[in-house]
CSV table of C-alpha atoms in Angstrom, one decimal:
chain,number,residue,atom,x,y,z
A,1036,UNK,CA,116.1,108.0,76.6
A,1037,UNK,CA,114.2,111.3,77.1
A,1038,UNK,CA,110.6,111.3,77.6
A,1039,UNK,CA,107.8,113.5,78.9
A,1040,UNK,CA,104.7,112.1,80.6
A,1041,UNK,CA,101.3,113.3,79.5
A,1042,UNK,CA,97.7,112.5,80.5
A,1043,UNK,CA,94.7,112.8,78.3
A,1044,UNK,CA,91.1,113.8,78.5
A,1045,UNK,CA,90.0,110.3,77.3
A,1046,UNK,CA,91.2,109.1,80.5
A,1047,UNK,CA,88.6,110.9,82.1
A,1048,UNK,CA,85.7,110.1,79.8
A,1049,UNK,CA,86.3,113.0,78.0
A,1050,UNK,CA,86.4,112.4,73.8
A,1051,UNK,CA,84.6,112.6,70.9
A,1052,UNK,CA,82.1,110.3,71.7
A,1053,UNK,CA,81.0,111.0,75.2
A,1054,UNK,CA,77.5,110.7,75.1
A,1055,UNK,CA,75.2,113.5,74.6
A,1056,UNK,CA,74.1,114.9,77.9
A,1057,UNK,CA,76.6,113.0,80.0
A,1058,UNK,CA,78.3,115.3,82.9
A,1059,UNK,CA,81.9,115.4,82.2
A,1060,UNK,CA,85.1,116.4,84.2
A,1061,UNK,CA,85.6,120.0,83.8
A,1062,UNK,CA,88.9,120.9,82.1
A,1063,UNK,CA,90.2,122.8,85.4
A,1064,UNK,CA,89.4,119.6,87.4
A,1065,UNK,CA,91.4,117.5,84.7
A,1066,UNK,CA,94.3,120.0,84.9
A,1067,UNK,CA,94.5,119.9,88.9
A,1068,UNK,CA,94.6,116.0,88.6
A,1069,UNK,CA,97.2,115.8,86.4
A,1070,UNK,CA,99.6,118.5,88.0
A,1071,UNK,CA,98.8,116.8,91.6
A,1072,UNK,CA,99.8,113.4,90.1
A,1073,UNK,CA,103.0,114.6,88.3
A,1074,UNK,CA,102.1,114.9,84.7
A,1075,UNK,CA,103.8,117.5,82.5
A,1076,UNK,CA,101.8,117.2,79.6
A,1077,UNK,CA,98.0,116.9,78.4
A,1078,UNK,CA,96.6,115.8,75.0
A,1079,UNK,CA,94.0,118.2,73.3
A,1080,UNK,CA,91.0,116.2,73.6
A,1081,UNK,CA,88.0,117.5,71.6
A,1082,UNK,CA,88.6,121.0,69.9
A,1083,UNK,CA,87.8,123.6,72.7
A,1084,UNK,CA,87.6,121.3,75.6
A,1085,UNK,CA,90.8,123.1,77.1
A,1086,UNK,CA,89.9,126.5,75.7
A,1087,UNK,CA,91.2,128.5,72.6
A,1088,UNK,CA,93.9,131.1,72.3
A,1089,UNK,CA,94.7,132.8,75.5
A,1090,UNK,CA,92.4,130.9,77.6
A,1091,UNK,CA,94.2,127.6,76.3
A,1092,UNK,CA,97.5,129.1,76.9
A,1093,UNK,CA,96.5,130.3,80.5
A,1094,UNK,CA,95.3,127.0,81.5
A,1095,UNK,CA,98.1,125.1,80.3
A,1096,UNK,CA,100.4,127.6,82.2
A,1097,UNK,CA,98.2,127.5,85.5
A,1098,UNK,CA,98.6,123.7,85.8
A,1099,UNK,CA,102.4,123.5,84.3
A,1100,UNK,CA,101.3,121.4,81.2
A,1101,UNK,CA,102.3,121.5,77.6
A,1102,UNK,CA,100.1,120.0,74.9
A,1103,UNK,CA,101.4,116.6,73.7
A,1104,UNK,CA,99.3,116.4,70.8
A,1105,UNK,CA,95.7,115.4,69.9
A,1106,UNK,CA,93.5,113.2,67.9
A,1107,UNK,CA,92.7,114.1,64.0
A,1108,UNK,CA,90.6,111.6,62.5
A,1109,UNK,CA,90.2,111.9,58.6
A,1110,UNK,CA,88.7,109.6,56.0
A,1111,UNK,CA,91.9,108.7,54.2
A,1112,UNK,CA,90.7,106.3,51.8
A,1113,UNK,CA,87.9,108.5,50.4
A,1114,UNK,CA,89.3,111.3,48.2
A,1115,UNK,CA,86.2,113.3,48.1
A,1116,UNK,CA,85.2,112.9,52.0
A,1117,UNK,CA,88.9,113.7,52.9
A,1118,UNK,CA,89.1,116.8,50.8
A,1119,UNK,CA,86.0,117.8,52.6
A,1120,UNK,CA,87.4,117.1,56.0
A,1121,UNK,CA,90.7,119.3,55.4
A,1122,UNK,CA,89.2,122.5,57.3
A,1123,UNK,CA,89.0,120.3,60.4
A,1124,UNK,CA,92.5,119.5,60.1
A,1125,UNK,CA,93.4,123.1,59.9
A,1126,UNK,CA,91.2,124.1,62.7
A,1127,UNK,CA,93.1,121.6,64.7
A,1128,UNK,CA,96.3,122.7,63.8
A,1129,UNK,CA,95.4,126.5,64.6
A,1130,UNK,CA,94.6,125.0,68.1
A,1131,UNK,CA,98.2,123.4,68.4
A,1132,UNK,CA,99.6,126.8,67.3
A,1133,UNK,CA,97.7,128.5,70.2
A,1134,UNK,CA,98.8,126.4,72.7
A,1135,UNK,CA,102.4,126.2,71.6
A,1136,UNK,CA,102.6,130.0,71.3
A,1137,UNK,CA,104.6,130.4,74.4
A,1138,UNK,CA,107.4,128.2,73.0
A,1139,UNK,CA,107.2,124.8,75.1
A,1140,UNK,CA,110.4,122.5,75.1
A,1141,UNK,CA,108.6,119.9,73.4
A,1142,UNK,CA,106.1,120.6,70.6
A,1143,UNK,CA,102.8,118.6,70.4
A,1144,UNK,CA,102.5,116.2,67.7
A,1145,UNK,CA,99.3,116.3,65.6
A,1146,UNK,CA,98.3,112.7,65.9
A,1147,UNK,CA,96.4,111.6,62.4
A,1148,UNK,CA,94.1,108.7,62.2
A,1149,UNK,CA,92.1,107.1,59.6
A,1150,UNK,CA,88.0,107.3,60.3
A,1151,UNK,CA,87.4,103.3,59.5
A,1152,UNK,CA,84.0,102.6,58.6
A,1153,UNK,CA,80.7,101.5,60.5
A,1154,UNK,CA,81.6,97.8,59.8
A,1155,UNK,CA,85.0,98.3,61.1
A,1156,UNK,CA,83.9,99.9,64.3
A,1157,UNK,CA,81.5,97.3,65.0
A,1158,UNK,CA,84.1,94.7,64.6
A,1159,UNK,CA,87.2,95.5,66.3
A,1160,UNK,CA,90.3,93.4,65.6
A,1161,UNK,CA,88.5,91.7,62.8
A,1162,UNK,CA,88.5,94.5,60.5
A,1163,UNK,CA,90.1,92.9,57.5
A,1164,UNK,CA,87.4,90.2,57.5
A,1165,UNK,CA,84.5,92.6,57.9
A,1166,UNK,CA,85.5,95.3,55.7
A,1167,UNK,CA,88.4,94.4,53.7
A,1168,UNK,CA,90.5,97.6,52.3
A,1169,UNK,CA,91.0,97.4,48.7
A,1170,UNK,CA,94.2,98.0,46.9
A,1171,UNK,CA,92.8,101.3,45.3
A,1172,UNK,CA,91.2,102.4,48.3
A,1173,UNK,CA,94.7,101.8,50.3
A,1174,UNK,CA,96.5,103.9,47.9
A,1175,UNK,CA,94.2,106.5,48.2
A,1176,UNK,CA,94.6,106.3,52.1
A,1177,UNK,CA,98.5,106.2,51.7
A,1178,UNK,CA,98.4,109.4,49.2
A,1179,UNK,CA,95.8,111.3,51.4
A,1180,UNK,CA,98.0,110.8,54.6
A,1181,UNK,CA,101.0,112.2,52.8
A,1182,UNK,CA,98.8,115.2,52.0
A,1183,UNK,CA,98.0,115.9,55.5
A,1184,UNK,CA,101.4,115.2,56.6
A,1185,UNK,CA,102.7,118.3,54.4
A,1186,UNK,CA,99.8,120.4,55.8
A,1187,UNK,CA,100.8,119.7,59.2
A,1188,UNK,CA,104.5,120.3,58.3
A,1189,UNK,CA,103.7,123.5,56.5
A,1190,UNK,CA,102.3,124.6,60.0
A,1191,UNK,CA,105.4,124.0,61.7
A,1192,UNK,CA,104.5,120.5,63.4
A,1193,UNK,CA,105.9,116.8,63.0
A,1194,UNK,CA,102.7,114.7,62.4
A,1195,UNK,CA,102.4,111.2,63.6
A,1196,UNK,CA,99.9,108.4,62.6
A,1197,UNK,CA,97.7,106.4,65.2
A,1198,UNK,CA,97.0,102.7,64.0
A,1199,UNK,CA,93.7,102.3,65.8
A,1200,UNK,CA,90.9,99.5,66.3
A,1201,UNK,CA,88.0,100.0,63.9
A,1202,UNK,CA,89.7,101.6,61.4
A,1203,UNK,CA,91.8,100.8,58.2
A,1204,UNK,CA,95.0,100.8,59.9
A,1205,UNK,CA,94.4,98.3,62.5
A,1206,UNK,CA,96.3,95.1,62.3
A,1207,UNK,CA,99.9,94.4,62.4
A,1208,UNK,CA,100.0,93.5,58.8
A,1209,UNK,CA,98.1,96.9,58.2
A,1210,UNK,CA,100.5,99.0,60.0
A,1211,UNK,CA,103.5,97.2,58.0
A,1212,UNK,CA,101.8,98.2,54.7
A,1213,UNK,CA,101.3,101.8,56.2
A,1214,UNK,CA,105.0,102.1,57.1
A,1215,UNK,CA,105.9,100.8,53.7
A,1216,UNK,CA,104.1,103.3,51.9
A,1217,UNK,CA,104.4,106.6,54.0
A,1218,UNK,CA,107.1,108.7,55.7
A,1219,UNK,CA,104.9,109.5,58.6
A,1220,UNK,CA,105.9,108.3,62.1
A,1221,UNK,CA,103.9,105.7,63.9
A,1222,UNK,CA,101.9,106.4,67.2
A,1223,UNK,CA,102.4,103.0,69.1
A,1224,UNK,CA,98.9,102.4,71.1
A,1225,UNK,CA,99.7,99.3,73.3
A,1226,UNK,CA,95.8,99.0,73.9
A,1227,UNK,CA,94.6,99.1,70.3
A,1228,UNK,CA,97.4,96.8,69.1
A,1229,UNK,CA,96.4,94.2,71.6
A,1230,UNK,CA,92.5,94.4,70.3
A,1231,UNK,CA,94.1,93.8,66.8
A,1232,UNK,CA,95.9,90.8,67.7
A,1233,UNK,CA,99.6,92.4,67.9
A,1234,UNK,CA,102.1,92.2,70.7
A,1235,UNK,CA,103.3,95.6,71.9
A,1236,UNK,CA,106.7,94.7,73.0
A,1237,UNK,CA,107.3,92.8,69.7
A,1238,UNK,CA,105.9,96.1,68.0
A,1239,UNK,CA,108.7,98.3,69.7
A,1240,UNK,CA,111.2,95.7,68.1
A,1241,UNK,CA,109.5,95.9,64.6
A,1242,UNK,CA,108.7,99.4,64.1
A,1243,UNK,CA,111.1,101.1,66.6
A,1244,UNK,CA,112.7,103.2,64.2
A,1245,UNK,CA,109.3,104.8,62.8
A,1246,UNK,CA,107.7,105.3,66.5
A,1247,UNK,CA,107.7,109.0,67.3
A,1248,UNK,CA,104.8,109.1,69.8
A,1249,UNK,CA,103.6,106.6,72.4
A,1250,UNK,CA,100.2,106.2,73.7
A,1251,UNK,CA,100.4,103.7,76.7
A,1252,UNK,CA,97.3,101.9,78.1
A,1253,UNK,CA,96.7,98.6,79.8
A,1254,UNK,CA,94.2,96.0,78.8
A,1255,UNK,CA,92.2,93.4,80.8
A,1256,UNK,CA,92.0,90.7,78.1
A,1257,UNK,CA,89.7,88.5,79.7
A,1258,UNK,CA,87.2,91.5,79.8
A,1259,UNK,CA,87.9,92.5,76.3
A,1260,UNK,CA,87.5,89.0,75.0
A,1261,UNK,CA,84.1,88.8,76.7
A,1262,UNK,CA,82.9,92.2,74.8
A,1263,UNK,CA,84.1,91.0,71.5
A,1264,UNK,CA,82.7,87.3,71.9
A,1265,UNK,CA,79.2,88.7,72.4
A,1266,UNK,CA,79.6,91.1,69.2
A,1267,UNK,CA,80.5,94.3,71.1
A,1268,UNK,CA,82.1,97.2,68.9
A,1269,UNK,CA,84.3,100.2,70.1
A,1270,UNK,CA,81.5,101.6,71.8
A,1271,UNK,CA,81.1,98.6,74.0
A,1272,UNK,CA,85.0,98.3,74.4
A,1273,UNK,CA,85.2,101.7,75.7
A,1274,UNK,CA,82.4,101.6,78.1
A,1275,UNK,CA,83.0,98.0,79.2
A,1276,UNK,CA,86.1,98.2,81.2
A,1277,UNK,CA,88.5,96.9,79.0
A,1278,UNK,CA,91.1,99.5,79.6
A,1279,UNK,CA,92.4,99.3,83.4
A,1280,UNK,CA,95.2,101.2,85.4
A,1281,UNK,CA,98.7,100.0,84.8
A,1282,UNK,CA,99.4,96.7,86.3
A,1283,UNK,CA,95.9,95.7,86.5
A,1284,UNK,CA,95.8,94.3,83.0
A,1285,UNK,CA,98.0,92.3,80.5
A,1286,UNK,CA,100.1,94.6,78.8
A,1287,UNK,CA,103.9,94.1,79.5
A,1288,UNK,CA,104.7,97.7,80.5
A,1289,UNK,CA,108.1,97.1,81.7
A,1290,UNK,CA,109.0,95.0,78.5
A,1291,UNK,CA,107.9,97.9,76.3
A,1292,UNK,CA,109.4,100.5,78.2
A,1293,UNK,CA,112.8,98.9,78.8
A,1294,UNK,CA,113.0,98.3,74.8
A,1295,UNK,CA,111.7,102.1,74.4
A,1296,UNK,CA,114.5,103.2,76.9
A,1297,UNK,CA,117.2,101.1,75.0
A,1298,UNK,CA,116.4,102.4,71.6
A,1299,UNK,CA,116.9,106.0,72.9
A,1300,UNK,CA,113.1,107.1,72.5
A,1301,UNK,CA,113.0,111.0,72.9
A,1302,UNK,CA,109.4,112.0,72.8
A,1303,UNK,CA,106.0,111.9,74.3
A,1304,UNK,CA,104.7,109.5,76.5
A,1305,UNK,CA,100.8,109.8,76.7
A,1306,UNK,CA,99.0,107.7,79.2
A,1307,UNK,CA,95.5,106.8,78.0
A,1308,UNK,CA,92.9,104.8,80.0
A,1309,UNK,CA,90.1,105.0,77.8
A,1310,UNK,CA,86.8,105.3,79.5
A,1311,UNK,CA,83.4,106.0,78.2
A,1312,UNK,CA,81.1,107.4,81.0
A,1313,UNK,CA,77.1,107.1,80.8
A,1314,UNK,CA,74.9,109.9,81.1
A,1315,UNK,CA,73.8,108.9,84.7
A,1316,UNK,CA,77.4,109.3,86.0
A,1317,UNK,CA,77.9,110.6,89.6
A,1318,UNK,CA,80.8,113.0,88.4
A,1319,UNK,CA,82.3,113.7,91.9
A,1320,UNK,CA,82.8,109.9,92.4
A,1321,UNK,CA,83.8,109.5,88.8
A,1322,UNK,CA,86.6,112.2,89.0
A,1323,UNK,CA,87.9,110.5,92.1
A,1324,UNK,CA,88.2,107.0,90.5
A,1325,UNK,CA,90.0,108.8,87.6
A,1326,UNK,CA,92.4,110.7,89.8
A,1327,UNK,CA,93.1,107.3,91.5
A,1328,UNK,CA,93.9,105.6,88.3
A,1329,UNK,CA,96.0,108.2,86.9
A,1330,UNK,CA,98.4,108.3,90.0
A,1331,UNK,CA,98.6,104.8,89.8
A,1332,UNK,CA,99.7,105.1,86.1
A,1333,UNK,CA,102.1,108.0,86.7
A,1334,UNK,CA,104.0,106.1,89.3
A,1335,UNK,CA,104.2,102.8,87.2
A,1336,UNK,CA,106.2,105.0,84.7
A,1337,UNK,CA,108.6,106.4,87.6
A,1338,UNK,CA,111.5,103.8,86.6
A,1339,UNK,CA,111.7,105.5,83.0
A,1340,UNK,CA,110.5,108.8,83.5
C-alpha cells in the first residue's frame, strides 16, 4: 500500500456552507497546522481559499503540501442545470492545474458530487424516502457524470465521485447502482456512509476495486442519531458535533485501513472532520481545538501511513 495523507479546510470549518459573517481560520494558519502535524497534502476547499496561480503554488510549497483533490458539486440529474454548471467545473479544473503546475508526485483528484435536493439535504440518510430518484432522473445522472468525467480527463486529471448524505447517491444501494452504470472511481467517505446506513468496512470489501480516493472521518453515532431524531438536516449534522476526532466515535478505522492496506490501495487518504462554525466563534480557541484534533487524527493513521 502506498498512501499520502492530506488534511482539509472542512476540518477547520471552511467550506461552501460556512455561515456568512463567520470568522474563519486563515489559509496560512491552516497550512501551519497541517505542516506541524505531519500532513503531506490538503484538499482545495472553496475555490480561491488557498489562492490562485502563483499565490496557490507558493502557499503549497511553503507548507510542504500538495493538492489532494477538491469538491465539485454539480446537479447531475437535471440536464439544463448541469449544462449551466459546467463553467464551475472548468474553473475548478483550472485551479487544480495551477496547483499541480510544479509536477507533484501524486496528482489531485477532482472530486465530483451530486447536488441532491432540498428535501434530501433536510433528511440525511432517508433520501430514498424523502425524495425518490426516478428511473429517468437516474439515467440523466449517470450520463452527466460520464460527461463531467470526460471533461476532467481531458484536463489531465482522473475524476472520483463522492457519495454523500443529502444527495441522490447516498445509500449503499444507490452507490451500487452508480457503480453499475458508470466507470468513474469512488471516493469512500466513512462518515457519510454511516449516515446513510452503510458499514465502511463492508464498503471496502464491496467496492474496493472502484475506490480511488478516501475521505476518512469518525462519527459519534449517538450524537448523530439525536440530531436526526429531532428532524435535523445536514447543517445540523455539521454544526452539532457529529464528526469527531479518530477514536472518539464509532467508525472502525483499523478495520477500514487494514482492508485498504491488504488491497494494495495507492492514493490519497484525506482526513475530514467536518465542522460548521457559527458567527460568534472565538477563532483563536477554535483554531487550537482544530489543531489538537488534527494531531490526533494524523497519529491515528501512523500504523498505515
